[in-house]
Amino acid sequence: MEALAQRLSHLDSEAGGALRVVMYFDTLIRRRVDLPALARASAALAECVAGIRLHGTGRVIRVGPDGRPAPTPPAPASTSTPITLDEEEIGTVWLERPTPPGPLDELLLDRLALGAAAVLERYGPASTTMADPALIELVISPGTDDAARTRALRLLGFPADLPLRAIAVRSPRPLDRIGGLICPAHPVKAAPLAEAGVILAPTVDPARFPDGTRAGIGAADRPDRSWQQARTALRFTTDRQPVVHHDDLGALALLAHIPQEALRDNKDVTAIDRLATAGDDLDTLDAYCATGSVRQAADTLHLHHSSVARRLTQIGRTLGIELTEPAGLTRARLALTAWRLRGG
């Protein structure tokens, strides 16, 4: 392999050199080399530092042409190419050539990126898999004893001591696809339950949930407790806030424990019922409660602030609440949240 690399470093024909570069990386992939070996071979071929970075884990491999780890700090990349897998960018490969890029550098990096993607697909973390719902239920059920939960976690492929977050999901998208998006760097298990889909993952990136998805995220605690938190957080989701982390609810989470009959009997909650039948009033109140400002609510609704102010005056009369007062705004927020928790 070293002899081949030496010959390829003195190419006399760009076309012939391109073919040899392709054959070189095809040989590496057939030999099922790992990422460090792939980086070493690339650095030897390019006769400069080659690097691989994985976005999900932050792992960086930099190798010099002598096959040893490259010194730090790194030099600026002379050429770089993204690593893509299943149409998603998962990392980057690059060369640190002190001279201008060579005629075959782009091709070399293209083949290095393809090789890295093949390695990650073969040896990297397993993608999200749909698990046996019975095993998932054993893990998240509060009635499961520790021995049974540990066994279920082991059968799912999770170490018993690995902190897991439970996520309660309602979405038209497949659960395995959502799991792969929110936790691309670690194994994820998912299963549909009667009330919501459940995803178990070591880490969660809330910004990566796809559009049209509602999700409640539990804390990284015992899976059964995390699932209870996730279900509670899911109840607080709205169109404007489709993803809710239980930790962010604070004292608001206490509202989820109020009996349904108490919510039905509360006059502020029943007043929201009347408001829900009055055109855009509910959306106006929601925007105002979310922002706490007439002007910001107007921006959200794409209306003039005077129009929103008139609507809020009428809404306040319907509710019997002075919305411009801090206490009135707090009361309206609680009433609107309780109305949603009741099933409104």
Short mmCIF file of C-alpha atoms in Angstrom, two decimals:
data_model
loop_
_atom_site.label_atom_id
_atom_site.label_comp_id
_atom_site.label_asym_id
_atom_site.label_seq_id
_atom_site.Cartn_x
_atom_site.Cartn_y
_atom_site.Cartn_z
CA MET A 1 0.00 0.00 0.00
CA GLU A 2 2.87 2.38 0.82
CA ALA A 3 4.49 1.63 -2.55
CA LEU A 4 1.23 2.42 -4.32
CA ALA A 5 0.93 5.69 -2.42
CA GLN A 6 4.49 6.62 -3.42
CA ARG A 7 3.78 5.94 -7.08
CA LEU A 8 0.56 7.94 -6.98
CA SER A 9 2.36 10.95 -5.52
CA HIS A 10 4.33 11.33 -8.74
CA LEU A 11 1.60 11.24 -11.32
CA ASP A 12 2.45 12.22 -14.88
CA SER A 13 -1.11 12.18 -16.16
CA GLU A 14 -4.08 13.83 -14.47
CA ALA A 15 -6.54 11.40 -16.06
CA GLY A 16 -4.49 8.38 -15.15
CA GLY A 17 -3.91 9.82 -11.70
CA ALA A 18 -7.63 10.28 -11.14
CA LEU A 19 -8.25 6.65 -12.02
CA ARG A 20 -5.54 5.52 -9.63
CA VAL A 21 -6.96 7.65 -6.80
CA VAL A 22 -10.36 6.02 -7.29
CA MET A 23 -8.79 2.53 -7.33
CA TYR A 24 -6.73 3.39 -4.25
CA PHE A 25 -9.79 4.29 -2.15
CA ASP A 26 -11.80 1.40 -3.54
CA THR A 27 -9.08 -0.90 -2.23
CA LEU A 28 -9.18 0.76 1.20
CA ILE A 29 -12.95 0.39 1.45
CA ARG A 30 -12.82 -3.25 0.38
CA ARG A 31 -10.29 -3.87 3.13
CA ARG A 32 -12.81 -2.41 5.64
CA VAL A 33 -10.32 -0.02 7.22
CA ASP A 34 -11.43 2.22 10.11
CA LEU A 35 -11.43 6.02 10.15
CA PRO A 36 -7.85 6.49 11.51
CA ALA A 37 -6.48 4.13 8.84
CA LEU A 38 -8.45 5.96 6.18
CA ALA A 39 -7.01 9.29 7.36
CA ARG A 40 -3.45 7.89 7.43
CA ALA A 41 -3.76 6.51 3.91
CA SER A 42 -5.17 9.82 2.65
CA ALA A 43 -2.39 11.85 4.26
CA ALA A 44 0.24 9.56 2.77
CA LEU A 45 -1.30 9.88 -0.67
CA ALA A 46 -1.70 13.66 -0.47
CA GLU A 47 1.71 14.15 1.23
CA CYS A 48 0.14 16.60 3.69
CA VAL A 49 -2.07 16.59 6.78
CA ALA A 50 -5.52 15.02 6.25
CA GLY A 51 -8.40 15.50 8.68
CA ILE A 52 -11.78 13.99 9.49
CA ARG A 53 -14.35 15.64 11.78
CA LEU A 54 -17.71 14.13 12.85
CA HIS A 55 -20.40 16.68 13.71
CA GLY A 56 -22.45 14.46 16.01
CA THR A 57 -19.66 13.47 18.41
CA GLY A 58 -17.16 16.26 17.77
CA ARG A 59 -14.48 13.63 17.08
CA VAL A 60 -11.50 14.97 15.08
CA ILE A 61 -8.77 12.87 13.43
CA ARG A 62 -5.75 14.71 11.98
CA VAL A 63 -2.86 12.72 10.57
CA GLY A 64 0.39 13.84 8.99
CA PRO A 65 1.94 12.27 5.88
CA ASP A 66 4.24 10.23 8.16
CA GLY A 67 1.18 8.47 9.61
CA ARG A 68 1.46 10.15 13.03
CA PRO A 69 -1.07 12.49 14.68
CA ALA A 70 -0.64 15.95 13.21
CA PRO A 71 0.71 18.72 15.45
CA THR A 72 -1.60 21.39 16.83
CA PRO A 73 -2.84 23.99 16.28
CA PRO A 74 -4.16 22.89 12.89
CA ALA A 75 -3.30 24.84 9.78
CA PRO A 76 -6.13 26.31 7.68
CA ALA A 77 -7.76 23.78 5.39
CA SER A 78 -6.60 24.14 1.80
CA THR A 79 -9.54 22.03 0.55
CA SER A 80 -12.52 20.50 2.34
CA THR A 81 -15.54 18.33 1.50
CA PRO A 82 -18.61 17.37 3.58
CA ILE A 83 -19.32 13.78 4.61
CA THR A 84 -22.94 12.92 3.82
CA LEU A 85 -24.95 9.89 4.83
CA ASP A 86 -28.62 9.44 3.89
CA GLU A 87 -28.60 12.99 2.44
CA GLU A 88 -27.51 14.46 5.80
CA GLU A 89 -24.18 16.16 6.39
CA ILE A 90 -22.55 14.28 9.27
CA GLY A 91 -18.98 15.54 9.09
CA THR A 92 -16.15 17.07 7.08
CA VAL A 93 -12.86 15.92 5.56
CA TRP A 94 -10.05 18.25 4.60
CA LEU A 95 -6.42 18.67 3.61
CA GLU A 96 -3.96 21.10 5.20
CA ARG A 97 -1.65 21.68 2.27
CA PRO A 98 0.84 24.55 2.80
CA THR A 99 0.95 25.11 -0.97
CA PRO A 100 -1.98 25.75 -3.37
CA PRO A 101 -4.35 22.77 -3.78
CA GLY A 102 -3.17 20.05 -6.14
CA PRO A 103 -5.10 19.07 -9.29
CA LEU A 104 -6.43 15.88 -7.65
CA ASP A 105 -7.13 17.21 -4.16
CA GLU A 106 -10.87 17.59 -4.74
CA LEU A 107 -11.14 14.05 -6.10
CA LEU A 108 -9.06 12.69 -3.23
CA LEU A 109 -11.32 14.37 -0.66
CA ASP A 110 -14.44 13.22 -2.47
CA ARG A 111 -13.26 9.62 -2.21
CA LEU A 112 -12.17 10.14 1.40
CA ALA A 113 -15.64 11.49 2.27
CA LEU A 114 -17.30 8.51 0.57
CA GLY A 115 -15.00 6.14 2.40
CA ALA A 116 -15.68 7.80 5.77
CA ALA A 117 -19.44 7.55 5.16
CA ALA A 118 -19.08 3.86 4.34
CA VAL A 119 -17.08 3.26 7.53
CA LEU A 120 -19.62 5.12 9.66
CA GLU A 121 -22.51 3.26 8.08
CA ARG A 122 -20.80 -0.06 8.78
CA TYR A 123 -19.30 0.56 12.21
CA GLY A 124 -20.90 3.73 13.52
CA PRO A 125 -23.73 3.99 16.03
CA ALA A 126 -26.83 2.09 15.04
CA SER A 127 -29.56 4.18 13.54
CA THR A 128 -32.88 4.43 15.28
CA THR A 129 -34.66 1.11 15.41
CA MET A 130 -38.29 0.37 16.14
CA ALA A 131 -38.26 -1.75 19.28
CA ASP A 132 -40.67 -4.27 20.74
CA PRO A 133 -43.35 -2.13 22.46
CA ALA A 134 -43.51 -4.67 25.28
CA LEU A 135 -39.83 -4.05 26.11
CA ILE A 136 -40.29 -0.30 25.91
CA GLU A 137 -43.26 -0.50 28.26
CA LEU A 138 -41.22 -2.53 30.74
CA VAL A 139 -38.56 0.19 30.73
CA ILE A 140 -40.92 3.14 31.22
CA SER A 141 -43.54 1.56 33.47
CA PRO A 142 -43.40 2.76 37.12
CA GLY A 143 -44.49 -0.72 38.23
CA THR A 144 -41.45 -2.51 36.77
CA ASP A 145 -38.90 -3.71 39.32
CA ASP A 146 -35.25 -2.80 38.88
CA ALA A 147 -34.15 -6.27 37.76
CA ALA A 148 -36.80 -6.45 35.01
CA ARG A 149 -36.04 -2.90 33.87
CA THR A 150 -32.31 -3.66 33.68
CA ARG A 151 -32.96 -6.78 31.64
CA ALA A 152 -35.28 -4.89 29.26
CA LEU A 153 -32.67 -2.17 28.80
CA ARG A 154 -30.03 -4.80 28.03
CA LEU A 155 -32.28 -6.44 25.46
CA LEU A 156 -32.83 -3.03 23.86
CA GLY A 157 -29.07 -2.56 23.64
CA PHE A 158 -28.71 0.10 26.37
CA PRO A 159 -26.30 -0.23 29.32
CA ALA A 160 -28.27 -0.29 32.57
CA ASP A 161 -26.39 2.74 33.93
CA LEU A 162 -26.75 4.91 30.80
CA PRO A 163 -28.89 8.03 31.49
CA LEU A 164 -31.80 7.99 29.06
CA ARG A 165 -34.35 10.62 28.19
CA ALA A 166 -37.87 9.58 27.31
CA ILE A 167 -39.62 11.65 24.65
CA ALA A 168 -43.38 11.58 24.10
CA VAL A 169 -44.15 12.29 20.45
CA ARG A 170 -47.17 12.96 18.27
CA SER A 171 -46.24 13.36 14.62
CA PRO A 172 -47.19 12.27 11.10
CA ARG A 173 -43.50 11.41 10.60
CA PRO A 174 -42.15 7.89 11.33
CA LEU A 175 -40.77 7.58 14.84
CA ASP A 176 -37.49 6.05 13.68
CA ARG A 177 -36.89 8.99 11.36
CA ILE A 178 -37.53 11.47 14.18
CA GLY A 179 -35.21 9.56 16.51
CA GLY A 180 -32.40 9.65 13.97
CA LEU A 181 -32.80 13.41 13.59
CA ILE A 182 -32.82 14.36 17.27
CA CYS A 183 -30.02 11.99 18.33
CA PRO A 184 -27.83 11.20 15.30
CA ALA A 185 -24.71 10.19 17.24
CA HIS A 186 -26.11 7.50 19.56
CA PRO A 187 -28.37 4.46 19.41
CA VAL A 188 -32.07 5.29 19.78
CA LYS A 189 -35.07 3.04 20.33
CA ALA A 190 -38.68 3.90 19.56
CA ALA A 191 -42.11 2.34 19.74
CA PRO A 192 -45.72 3.51 19.30
CA LEU A 193 -47.94 3.37 22.38
CA ALA A 194 -51.67 4.01 22.64
CA GLU A 195 -51.38 7.60 23.84
CA ALA A 196 -48.19 8.72 22.05
CA GLY A 197 -45.03 7.48 20.44
CA VAL A 198 -42.10 6.96 22.79
CA ILE A 199 -38.45 7.51 21.96
CA LEU A 200 -35.61 6.56 24.30
CA ALA A 201 -32.33 8.38 23.63
CA PRO A 202 -29.18 9.33 25.58
CA THR A 203 -29.26 12.89 24.23
CA VAL A 204 -31.84 15.07 22.47
CA ASP A 205 -31.42 18.12 20.23
CA PRO A 206 -34.79 19.93 20.52
CA ALA A 207 -34.03 22.09 17.47
CA ARG A 208 -33.99 19.06 15.17
CA PHE A 209 -37.60 17.93 15.57
CA PRO A 210 -39.29 18.09 12.15
CA ASP A 211 -42.18 20.46 11.40
CA GLY A 212 -45.59 19.19 12.38
CA THR A 213 -44.24 17.29 15.40
CA ARG A 214 -45.35 17.78 19.01
CA ALA A 215 -42.88 16.47 21.58
CA GLY A 216 -42.49 16.45 25.35
CA ILE A 217 -39.00 15.74 26.71
CA GLY A 218 -38.36 14.19 30.10
CA ALA A 219 -35.23 14.62 32.19
CA ALA A 220 -32.27 12.21 31.98
CA ASP A 221 -33.34 10.30 35.07
CA ARG A 222 -34.94 6.92 35.64
CA PRO A 223 -36.73 6.00 32.38
CA ASP A 224 -40.10 5.56 34.14
CA ARG A 225 -39.90 8.99 35.78
CA SER A 226 -38.62 10.54 32.56
CA TRP A 227 -41.61 9.10 30.66
CA GLN A 228 -44.07 10.58 33.14
CA GLN A 229 -42.37 13.95 32.72
CA ALA A 230 -42.40 13.60 28.93
CA ARG A 231 -46.15 12.90 28.89
CA THR A 232 -46.75 15.94 31.08
CA ALA A 233 -44.58 18.15 28.86
CA LEU A 234 -46.42 16.93 25.76
CA ARG A 235 -49.69 18.26 27.22
CA PHE A 236 -48.18 21.77 27.36
CA THR A 237 -47.17 21.86 23.69
CA THR A 238 -48.86 24.32 21.32
CA ASP A 239 -48.55 25.33 17.69
CA ARG A 240 -46.24 28.15 18.78
CA GLN A 241 -44.27 25.90 21.14
CA PRO A 242 -44.41 22.39 19.66
CA VAL A 243 -41.49 21.05 21.73
CA VAL A 244 -41.52 21.39 25.53
CA HIS A 245 -38.86 20.22 27.96
CA HIS A 246 -40.25 19.26 31.35
CA ASP A 247 -37.36 21.03 33.09
CA ASP A 248 -38.49 24.31 31.51
CA LEU A 249 -42.02 24.07 32.93
CA GLY A 250 -41.03 24.67 36.53
CA ALA A 251 -44.08 25.37 38.70
CA LEU A 252 -46.35 25.26 35.63
CA ALA A 253 -46.04 21.46 35.70
CA LEU A 254 -48.19 21.51 38.86
CA LEU A 255 -51.18 22.50 36.71
CA ALA A 256 -51.09 19.07 35.08
CA HIS A 257 -52.05 17.50 38.41
CA ILE A 258 -55.25 19.52 38.88
CA PRO A 259 -58.30 17.22 38.61
CA GLN A 260 -60.33 17.57 35.41
CA GLU A 261 -63.52 18.39 37.31
CA ALA A 262 -61.77 21.33 38.98
CA LEU A 263 -60.74 22.65 35.57
CA ARG A 264 -64.28 22.24 34.22
CA ASP A 265 -65.72 24.21 37.12
CA ASN A 266 -63.30 27.15 36.94
CA LYS A 267 -64.95 30.27 35.49
CA ASP A 268 -61.81 31.52 33.75
CA VAL A 269 -61.37 28.20 31.97
CA THR A 270 -65.00 28.08 30.88
CA ALA A 271 -64.68 31.66 29.64
CA ILE A 272 -61.93 30.47 27.29
CA ASP A 273 -64.53 28.05 25.87
CA ARG A 274 -66.66 31.03 24.82
CA LEU A 275 -63.61 32.76 23.40
CA ALA A 276 -62.69 29.70 21.29
CA THR A 277 -65.85 30.15 19.23
CA ALA A 278 -65.19 33.83 18.50
CA GLY A 279 -63.12 33.89 15.32
CA ASP A 280 -59.48 34.85 15.85
CA ASP A 281 -59.83 35.92 19.49
CA LEU A 282 -58.19 32.79 20.86
CA ASP A 283 -55.18 33.20 18.56
CA THR A 284 -54.89 36.84 19.57
CA LEU A 285 -54.98 35.97 23.27
CA ASP A 286 -52.43 33.20 22.73
CA ALA A 287 -50.02 35.57 20.95
CA TYR A 288 -50.43 38.19 23.69
CA CYS A 289 -49.90 35.65 26.49
CA ALA A 290 -46.83 34.25 24.73
CA THR A 291 -45.18 37.66 24.21
CA GLY A 292 -46.62 39.81 27.02
CA SER A 293 -46.60 42.77 24.66
CA VAL A 294 -49.26 44.26 22.38
CA ARG A 295 -46.68 45.29 19.78
CA GLN A 296 -44.91 41.92 19.79
CA ALA A 297 -48.23 40.12 19.56
CA ALA A 298 -49.13 42.36 16.60
CA ASP A 299 -45.84 41.44 14.92
CA THR A 300 -46.55 37.75 15.49
CA LEU A 301 -50.07 38.09 14.05
CA HIS A 302 -48.95 40.42 11.22
CA LEU A 303 -51.47 43.05 12.34
CA HIS A 304 -51.29 46.69 13.36
CA HIS A 305 -50.83 47.10 17.10
CA SER A 306 -53.95 49.26 17.39
CA SER A 307 -56.04 46.44 15.92
CA VAL A 308 -54.59 43.98 18.43
CA ALA A 309 -55.20 46.43 21.28
CA ARG A 310 -58.90 46.73 20.30
CA ARG A 311 -59.22 42.95 20.13
CA LEU A 312 -57.63 42.54 23.56
CA THR A 313 -60.02 45.09 25.07
CA GLN A 314 -62.97 43.04 23.80
CA ILE A 315 -61.34 39.78 24.89
CA GLY A 316 -60.80 41.21 28.36
CA ARG A 317 -64.50 42.03 28.61
CA THR A 318 -65.42 38.49 27.55
CA LEU A 319 -63.10 36.97 30.13
CA GLY A 320 -63.78 39.49 32.85
CA ILE A 321 -60.02 40.09 33.14
CA GLU A 322 -58.04 43.31 32.82
CA LEU A 323 -55.40 42.06 30.41
CA THR A 324 -53.24 45.20 30.55
CA GLU A 325 -52.51 44.62 34.24
CA PRO A 326 -49.68 42.21 35.19
CA ALA A 327 -52.01 40.22 37.43
CA GLY A 328 -54.57 40.03 34.64
CA LEU A 329 -52.00 38.77 32.14
CA THR A 330 -50.86 36.08 34.59
CA ARG A 331 -54.47 35.07 35.17
CA ALA A 332 -55.13 34.84 31.43
CA ARG A 333 -51.99 32.75 30.87
CA LEU A 334 -53.03 30.32 33.59
CA ALA A 335 -56.58 30.12 32.23
CA LEU A 336 -55.40 29.46 28.69
CA THR A 337 -52.92 26.80 29.84
CA ALA A 338 -55.52 25.10 32.05
CA TRP A 339 -58.02 25.15 29.17
CA ARG A 340 -55.51 23.31 26.97
CA LEU A 341 -54.73 20.81 29.72
CA ARG A 342 -58.43 20.15 30.09
CA GLY A 343 -58.48 19.17 26.43
CA GLY A 344 -59.49 22.43 24.81
#
